[in-house]
PDB file of C-alpha atoms in Angstrom:
ATOM      1  CA  GLY A 107      28.513  22.724   8.055  1.00 73.00           C
ATOM      2  CA  ALA A 108      27.609  23.353   4.450  1.00 86.00           C
ATOM      3  CA  VAL A 109      24.023  22.430   3.817  1.00 90.00           C
ATOM      4  CA  VAL A 110      22.235  23.132   0.576  1.00 94.00           C
ATOM      5  CA  SER A 111      18.527  22.555   0.172  1.00 95.00           C
ATOM      6  CA  GLN A 112      16.343  22.343  -2.900  1.00 96.00           C
ATOM      7  CA  HIS A 113      12.628  22.747  -3.218  1.00 97.00           C
ATOM      8  CA  PRO A 114      10.635  20.974  -4.411  1.00 97.00           C
ATOM      9  CA  SER A 115      12.262  17.550  -4.313  1.00 95.00           C
ATOM     10  CA  ARG A 116       9.874  16.253  -6.920  1.00 96.00           C
ATOM     11  CA  VAL A 117       7.510  17.987  -9.328  1.00 97.00           C
ATOM     12  CA  ILE A 118       5.182  16.792 -12.038  1.00 97.00           C
ATOM     13  CA  CYS A 119       3.759  19.300 -14.465  1.00 96.00           C
ATOM     14  CA  LYS A 120       1.895  19.494 -17.730  1.00 96.00           C
ATOM     15  CA  SER A 121       3.623  20.304 -20.973  1.00 97.00           C
ATOM     16  CA  GLY A 122       3.693  24.053 -21.628  1.00 96.00           C
ATOM     17  CA  THR A 123       3.726  25.140 -18.007  1.00 97.00           C
ATOM     18  CA  SER A 124       6.633  26.699 -16.128  1.00 97.00           C
ATOM     19  CA  VAL A 125       8.312  25.245 -13.081  1.00 97.00           C
ATOM     20  CA  LYS A 126      10.464  27.029 -10.511  1.00 97.00           C
ATOM     21  CA  ILE A 127      13.103  25.230  -8.473  1.00 98.00           C
ATOM     22  CA  GLU A 128      14.711  26.877  -5.458  1.00 97.00           C
ATOM     23  CA  CYS A 129      18.220  26.314  -4.198  1.00 96.00           C
ATOM     24  CA  ARG A 130      19.219  27.615  -0.790  1.00 96.00           C
ATOM     25  CA  SER A 131      22.455  27.558   1.172  1.00 93.00           C
ATOM     26  CA  LEU A 132      21.213  27.119   4.723  1.00 94.00           C
ATOM     27  CA  ASP A 133      24.255  27.789   6.883  1.00 91.00           C
ATOM     28  CA  PHE A 134      26.636  29.732   4.703  1.00 90.00           C
ATOM     29  CA  GLN A 135      26.765  32.499   2.164  1.00 89.00           C
ATOM     30  CA  ALA A 136      27.380  31.385  -1.371  1.00 89.00           C
ATOM     31  CA  THR A 137      29.337  33.475  -3.831  1.00 82.00           C
ATOM     32  CA  THR A 138      28.425  31.239  -6.670  1.00 90.00           C
ATOM     33  CA  MET A 139      25.712  28.736  -7.327  1.00 94.00           C
ATOM     34  CA  PHE A 140      25.679  26.154 -10.050  1.00 95.00           C
ATOM     35  CA  TRP A 141      22.874  24.323 -11.789  1.00 97.00           C
ATOM     36  CA  TYR A 142      23.362  20.844 -13.165  1.00 95.00           C
ATOM     37  CA  ARG A 143      21.220  18.428 -15.065  1.00 95.00           C
ATOM     38  CA  GLN A 144      21.641  14.707 -14.701  1.00 90.00           C
ATOM     39  CA  PHE A 145      20.191  12.153 -17.078  1.00 83.00           C
ATOM     40  CA  PRO A 146      19.546   8.570 -15.929  1.00 79.00           C
ATOM     41  CA  LYS A 147      22.775   6.686 -15.306  1.00 73.00           C
ATOM     42  CA  LYS A 148      24.760   9.647 -16.586  1.00 79.00           C
ATOM     43  CA  SER A 149      27.115  12.167 -15.139  1.00 84.00           C
ATOM     44  CA  LEU A 150      26.270  15.736 -14.227  1.00 89.00           C
ATOM     45  CA  MET A 151      26.049  18.286 -16.981  1.00 91.00           C
ATOM     46  CA  LEU A 152      26.705  21.857 -15.911  1.00 93.00           C
ATOM     47  CA  MET A 153      23.955  24.109 -17.202  1.00 95.00           C
ATOM     48  CA  ALA A 154      24.904  27.480 -15.784  1.00 95.00           C
ATOM     49  CA  THR A 155      26.857  29.358 -13.164  1.00 93.00           C
ATOM     50  CA  SER A 156      25.260  32.195 -11.262  1.00 91.00           C
ATOM     51  CA  ASN A 157      26.684  34.882  -9.044  1.00 87.00           C
ATOM     52  CA  GLU A 158      24.594  36.958  -6.692  1.00 83.00           C
ATOM     53  CA  GLY A 159      23.315  40.111  -8.335  1.00 81.00           C
ATOM     54  CA  SER A 160      24.573  39.363 -11.813  1.00 84.00           C
ATOM     55  CA  LYS A 161      23.414  37.467 -14.858  1.00 87.00           C
ATOM     56  CA  ALA A 162      24.038  33.776 -15.032  1.00 92.00           C
ATOM     57  CA  THR A 163      26.651  32.338 -17.354  1.00 93.00           C
ATOM     58  CA  TYR A 164      25.230  29.532 -19.418  1.00 95.00           C
ATOM     59  CA  GLU A 165      27.136  26.612 -20.847  1.00 94.00           C
ATOM     60  CA  GLN A 166      27.180  26.069 -24.562  1.00 93.00           C
ATOM     61  CA  GLY A 167      23.991  24.521 -25.825  1.00 93.00           C
ATOM     62  CA  VAL A 168      21.845  25.543 -22.842  1.00 95.00           C
ATOM     63  CA  GLU A 169      18.968  27.835 -23.782  1.00 94.00           C
ATOM     64  CA  LYS A 170      19.013  30.784 -21.436  1.00 92.00           C
ATOM     65  CA  ASP A 171      15.470  31.814 -22.363  1.00 94.00           C
ATOM     66  CA  LYS A 172      14.220  28.376 -21.454  1.00 96.00           C
ATOM     67  CA  PHE A 173      16.159  27.909 -18.244  1.00 97.00           C
ATOM     68  CA  LEU A 174      15.871  31.185 -16.372  1.00 96.00           C
ATOM     69  CA  ILE A 175      18.206  31.608 -13.445  1.00 94.00           C
ATOM     70  CA  ASN A 176      17.875  34.253 -10.766  1.00 91.00           C
ATOM     71  CA  HIS A 177      20.388  34.662  -7.958  1.00 89.00           C
ATOM     72  CA  ALA A 178      18.681  37.193  -5.744  1.00 84.00           C
ATOM     73  CA  SER A 179      20.774  36.828  -2.615  1.00 90.00           C
ATOM     74  CA  LEU A 180      23.850  35.103  -1.239  1.00 90.00           C
ATOM     75  CA  THR A 181      21.684  32.219  -0.066  1.00 93.00           C
ATOM     76  CA  LEU A 182      19.103  31.764  -2.806  1.00 94.00           C
ATOM     77  CA  SER A 183      19.148  30.906  -6.478  1.00 95.00           C
ATOM     78  CA  THR A 184      16.169  29.827  -8.567  1.00 96.00           C
ATOM     79  CA  LEU A 185      15.910  27.920 -11.818  1.00 97.00           C
ATOM     80  CA  THR A 186      12.729  28.335 -13.806  1.00 97.00           C
ATOM     81  CA  VAL A 187      12.050  25.905 -16.613  1.00 97.00           C
ATOM     82  CA  THR A 188       9.764  27.827 -18.935  1.00 97.00           C
ATOM     83  CA  SER A 189       7.242  26.189 -21.228  1.00 96.00           C
ATOM     84  CA  ALA A 190       8.387  22.777 -20.114  1.00 96.00           C
ATOM     85  CA  HIS A 191       8.227  19.831 -22.469  1.00 96.00           C
ATOM     86  CA  PRO A 192       8.678  16.105 -21.854  1.00 96.00           C
ATOM     87  CA  GLU A 193      12.292  16.281 -23.003  1.00 95.00           C
ATOM     88  CA  ASP A 194      12.981  18.635 -20.084  1.00 96.00           C
ATOM     89  CA  SER A 195      12.190  15.811 -17.680  1.00 95.00           C
ATOM     90  CA  SER A 196      15.330  15.204 -15.697  1.00 94.00           C
ATOM     91  CA  PHE A 197      17.042  15.397 -12.326  1.00 94.00           C
ATOM     92  CA  TYR A 198      18.190  18.947 -11.605  1.00 96.00           C
ATOM     93  CA  ILE A 199      20.851  19.502  -8.978  1.00 95.00           C
ATOM     94  CA  CYS A 200      22.195  22.760  -7.642  1.00 96.00           C
ATOM     95  CA  SER A 201      25.413  23.391  -5.791  1.00 95.00           C
ATOM     96  CA  ALA A 202      26.976  26.322  -3.994  1.00 93.00           C
ATOM     97  CA  SER A 203      30.465  27.435  -3.146  1.00 90.00           C
ATOM     98  CA  LYS A 204      31.211  29.378   0.003  1.00 84.00           C
ATOM     99  CA  LEU A 205      31.898  33.091   0.110  1.00 72.00           C
ATOM    100  CA  ALA A 206      35.115  32.469   2.005  1.00 69.00           C
ATOM    101  CA  GLY A 207      35.708  28.881   1.191  1.00 67.00           C
ATOM    102  CA  GLU A 208      38.226  26.779  -0.626  1.00 73.00           C
ATOM    103  CA  ARG A 209      38.375  27.183  -4.330  1.00 69.00           C
ATOM    104  CA  ASN A 210      36.233  24.881  -6.414  1.00 72.00           C
ATOM    105  CA  THR A 211      34.650  23.174  -3.423  1.00 84.00           C
ATOM    106  CA  GLN A 212      30.972  22.858  -4.179  1.00 89.00           C
ATOM    107  CA  TYR A 213      28.255  21.676  -1.825  1.00 92.00           C
ATOM    108  CA  PHE A 214      25.328  19.999  -3.497  1.00 93.00           C
ATOM    109  CA  GLY A 215      21.632  20.053  -2.879  1.00 94.00           C
ATOM    110  CA  PRO A 216      19.560  16.857  -2.836  1.00 93.00           C
ATOM    111  CA  GLY A 217      18.196  17.409  -6.328  1.00 94.00           C
ATOM    112  CA  THR A 218      14.782  17.952  -7.893  1.00 95.00           C
ATOM    113  CA  ARG A 219      13.121  15.340 -10.038  1.00 95.00           C
ATOM    114  CA  LEU A 220      11.116  17.050 -12.796  1.00 96.00           C
ATOM    115  CA  THR A 221       8.607  15.073 -14.806  1.00 96.00           C
ATOM    116  CA  VAL A 222       6.801  16.813 -17.639  1.00 96.00           C
ATOM    117  CA  LEU A 223       3.716  15.023 -18.908  1.00 96.00           C
TER     118      LEU A 223
ATOM    119  CA  ALA B 182      40.827  20.111 -22.934  1.00 71.00           C
ATOM    120  CA  GLN B 183      40.481  19.086 -19.330  1.00 80.00           C
ATOM    121  CA  SER B 184      38.789  15.759 -18.764  1.00 88.00           C
ATOM    122  CA  VAL B 185      38.182  13.093 -16.175  1.00 93.00           C
ATOM    123  CA  THR B 186      38.000   9.381 -16.901  1.00 94.00           C
ATOM    124  CA  GLN B 187      36.537   6.756 -14.653  1.00 96.00           C
ATOM    125  CA  PRO B 188      37.291   3.513 -16.489  1.00 95.00           C
ATOM    126  CA  ASP B 189      34.991   1.314 -14.441  1.00 95.00           C
ATOM    127  CA  ILE B 190      31.293   1.827 -15.045  1.00 94.00           C
ATOM    128  CA  HIS B 191      30.201  -0.784 -12.522  1.00 96.00           C
ATOM    129  CA  ILE B 192      32.049  -2.554  -9.722  1.00 97.00           C
ATOM    130  CA  THR B 193      30.760  -5.294  -7.460  1.00 97.00           C
ATOM    131  CA  VAL B 194      32.448  -6.239  -4.215  1.00 97.00           C
ATOM    132  CA  SER B 195      31.592  -8.321  -1.193  1.00 97.00           C
ATOM    133  CA  GLU B 196      30.988  -6.625   2.112  1.00 97.00           C
ATOM    134  CA  GLY B 197      34.245  -6.427   4.041  1.00 97.00           C
ATOM    135  CA  ALA B 198      36.404  -6.546   0.945  1.00 97.00           C
ATOM    136  CA  SER B 199      38.752  -3.749  -0.035  1.00 97.00           C
ATOM    137  CA  LEU B 200      37.824  -1.263  -2.726  1.00 97.00           C
ATOM    138  CA  GLU B 201      39.660   0.852  -5.248  1.00 98.00           C
ATOM    139  CA  LEU B 202      37.865   3.120  -7.712  1.00 98.00           C
ATOM    140  CA  ARG B 203      39.975   4.497 -10.505  1.00 98.00           C
ATOM    141  CA  CYS B 204      40.116   8.054 -11.720  1.00 97.00           C
ATOM    142  CA  ASN B 205      42.409   9.551 -14.339  1.00 96.00           C
ATOM    143  CA  TYR B 206      42.466  13.183 -15.308  1.00 94.00           C
ATOM    144  CA  SER B 207      43.837  15.366 -18.034  1.00 90.00           C
ATOM    145  CA  TYR B 208      44.740  18.824 -16.826  1.00 80.00           C
ATOM    146  CA  GLY B 209      47.450  21.304 -17.734  1.00 72.00           C
ATOM    147  CA  ALA B 210      48.242  22.710 -14.314  1.00 75.00           C
ATOM    148  CA  THR B 211      48.165  21.353 -10.775  1.00 75.00           C
ATOM    149  CA  PRO B 212      44.639  20.047 -10.443  1.00 83.00           C
ATOM    150  CA  TYR B 213      42.115  20.405  -7.697  1.00 90.00           C
ATOM    151  CA  LEU B 214      40.629  16.926  -7.360  1.00 93.00           C
ATOM    152  CA  PHE B 215      37.473  15.696  -5.708  1.00 94.00           C
ATOM    153  CA  TRP B 216      35.518  12.545  -5.020  1.00 97.00           C
ATOM    154  CA  TYR B 217      31.775  12.734  -4.514  1.00 96.00           C
ATOM    155  CA  VAL B 218      29.251  10.022  -3.676  1.00 96.00           C
ATOM    156  CA  GLN B 219      25.630   9.972  -4.775  1.00 93.00           C
ATOM    157  CA  SER B 220      22.980   7.686  -3.312  1.00 90.00           C
ATOM    158  CA  PRO B 221      19.976   6.894  -5.537  1.00 84.00           C
ATOM    159  CA  GLY B 222      17.744   9.903  -6.051  1.00 81.00           C
ATOM    160  CA  GLN B 223      19.985  12.117  -3.971  1.00 84.00           C
ATOM    161  CA  GLY B 224      22.435  14.933  -4.462  1.00 85.00           C
ATOM    162  CA  LEU B 225      26.196  14.587  -4.191  1.00 91.00           C
ATOM    163  CA  GLN B 226      28.142  14.388  -0.974  1.00 93.00           C
ATOM    164  CA  LEU B 227      31.788  15.413  -0.850  1.00 93.00           C
ATOM    165  CA  LEU B 228      33.986  12.517   0.286  1.00 96.00           C
ATOM    166  CA  LEU B 229      37.378  14.176   0.031  1.00 95.00           C
ATOM    167  CA  LYS B 230      39.437  16.662  -1.935  1.00 93.00           C
ATOM    168  CA  TYR B 231      43.031  17.328  -2.889  1.00 93.00           C
ATOM    169  CA  PHE B 232      44.436  20.791  -3.418  1.00 88.00           C
ATOM    170  CA  SER B 233      48.119  20.458  -2.517  1.00 86.00           C
ATOM    171  CA  GLY B 234      50.464  18.955   0.048  1.00 88.00           C
ATOM    172  CA  ASP B 235      50.272  15.376   1.228  1.00 90.00           C
ATOM    173  CA  THR B 236      49.276  13.238  -1.724  1.00 92.00           C
ATOM    174  CA  LEU B 237      47.342  10.792   0.435  1.00 96.00           C
ATOM    175  CA  VAL B 238      44.069  12.394   1.415  1.00 96.00           C
ATOM    176  CA  GLN B 239      41.725  11.141   4.094  1.00 97.00           C
ATOM    177  CA  GLY B 240      38.016  11.637   3.722  1.00 97.00           C
ATOM    178  CA  ILE B 241      34.770  10.826   5.420  1.00 95.00           C
ATOM    179  CA  LYS B 242      33.289   7.361   5.871  1.00 95.00           C
ATOM    180  CA  GLY B 243      36.723   5.725   5.953  1.00 97.00           C
ATOM    181  CA  PHE B 244      37.660   6.643   2.387  1.00 98.00           C
ATOM    182  CA  GLU B 245      41.054   7.826   1.225  1.00 98.00           C
ATOM    183  CA  ALA B 246      42.510   8.808  -2.133  1.00 98.00           C
ATOM    184  CA  GLU B 247      46.036   9.127  -3.438  1.00 97.00           C
ATOM    185  CA  PHE B 248      47.151  11.741  -5.932  1.00 95.00           C
ATOM    186  CA  LYS B 249      49.812  10.426  -8.310  1.00 94.00           C
ATOM    187  CA  ARG B 250      51.015  13.111 -10.639  1.00 91.00           C
ATOM    188  CA  SER B 251      53.153  10.751 -12.730  1.00 91.00           C
ATOM    189  CA  GLN B 252      50.102   8.644 -13.498  1.00 93.00           C
ATOM    190  CA  SER B 253      47.578  11.493 -13.622  1.00 93.00           C
ATOM    191  CA  SER B 254      45.476   9.497 -11.227  1.00 95.00           C
ATOM    192  CA  PHE B 255      43.433  10.078  -8.108  1.00 97.00           C
ATOM    193  CA  ASN B 256      42.129   6.671  -7.082  1.00 98.00           C
ATOM    194  CA  LEU B 257      39.680   6.247  -4.239  1.00 98.00           C
ATOM    195  CA  ARG B 258      40.203   3.457  -1.723  1.00 98.00           C
ATOM    196  CA  LYS B 259      38.552   1.900   1.268  1.00 98.00           C
ATOM    197  CA  PRO B 260      40.030  -1.051   3.177  1.00 97.00           C
ATOM    198  CA  SER B 261      36.719  -2.652   4.140  1.00 97.00           C
ATOM    199  CA  VAL B 262      33.481  -1.906   2.323  1.00 98.00           C
ATOM    200  CA  HIS B 263      30.135  -1.725   4.107  1.00 96.00           C
ATOM    201  CA  TRP B 264      26.773  -2.454   2.492  1.00 95.00           C
ATOM    202  CA  SER B 265      25.854   1.195   2.977  1.00 95.00           C
ATOM    203  CA  ASP B 266      28.673   2.208   0.626  1.00 97.00           C
ATOM    204  CA  ALA B 267      26.633   1.028  -2.358  1.00 96.00           C
ATOM    205  CA  ALA B 268      26.165   4.165  -4.453  1.00 96.00           C
ATOM    206  CA  GLU B 269      27.452   6.078  -7.468  1.00 95.00           C
ATOM    207  CA  TYR B 270      30.897   7.616  -7.119  1.00 97.00           C
ATOM    208  CA  PHE B 271      32.071  10.604  -9.122  1.00 96.00           C
ATOM    209  CA  CYS B 272      35.580  11.918  -9.542  1.00 96.00           C
ATOM    210  CA  ALA B 273      35.916  15.576 -10.507  1.00 94.00           C
ATOM    211  CA  VAL B 274      38.642  18.061 -11.360  1.00 91.00           C
ATOM    212  CA  GLY B 275      38.342  21.768 -10.686  1.00 86.00           C
ATOM    213  CA  GLU B 276      38.766  24.170 -13.587  1.00 73.00           C
ATOM    214  CA  THR B 277      38.649  27.870 -12.647  1.00 71.00           C
ATOM    215  CA  ASP B 278      35.442  27.875 -10.614  1.00 76.00           C
ATOM    216  CA  LYS B 279      33.846  24.894 -12.325  1.00 85.00           C
ATOM    217  CA  LEU B 280      33.979  21.172 -11.778  1.00 89.00           C
ATOM    218  CA  ILE B 281      34.436  18.654 -14.539  1.00 89.00           C
ATOM    219  CA  PHE B 282      32.965  15.313 -13.596  1.00 92.00           C
ATOM    220  CA  GLY B 283      33.788  11.822 -14.683  1.00 93.00           C
ATOM    221  CA  THR B 284      31.026   9.544 -15.838  1.00 92.00           C
ATOM    222  CA  GLY B 285      30.781   7.816 -12.487  1.00 94.00           C
ATOM    223  CA  THR B 286      31.296   4.317 -11.116  1.00 96.00           C
ATOM    224  CA  ARG B 287      28.379   2.423  -9.683  1.00 96.00           C
ATOM    225  CA  LEU B 288      29.368   0.354  -6.654  1.00 97.00           C
ATOM    226  CA  GLN B 289      27.327  -2.675  -5.726  1.00 97.00           C
ATOM    227  CA  VAL B 290      28.005  -4.457  -2.443  1.00 97.00           C
ATOM    228  CA  PHE B 291      27.026  -8.057  -1.830  1.00 94.00           C
ATOM    229  CA  PRO B 292      26.530  -9.357   1.724  1.00 88.00           C
TER     230      PRO B 292
END
């Protein structure tokens, strides 16, 4: 199997607060984890790529100081949205690729719905 | 630049009818191609993938896709659609370790 979990599934917070989202690979070790953002009725936008023990690589236009990514182990990556504002409200999805898996094959978590009031 | 095009934003079919979702890609080398399905409010589930070899790929839930290099296409098919297939379908091409997604096709199934 290749199961990826995310926690929480849904979060509502006040503007100015920070929110942490966890992404875990439950039954495999992940070399790389990816964080996506999905707007309503839109495709997935890659925000950043993270490898265990190293700094994340952010896509152009994504503020690394706002979206903090930590990849502490081969099964856990976290995304922290700092000083969240209503425009950060979105559906955030993580994915993971296996340590010894086929290239480019990513397994996705169920997503986290963030609402900033 | 690499890109993926899904020409159909929304498709409606009757339950039991056949289905074909189109996907065209632009990629310099031999592509790694994927189809994912997303149910409302959920993450993405991998339906099938093509890396090399047989150009007709079988996936889960009765789906298949055919890689046609001459047409730069990787269309998804299913001979008989079930109501539970209603969802958003994404085609993607692999670039280094990243995936480039199409804009998705929303499938609606009528009983």
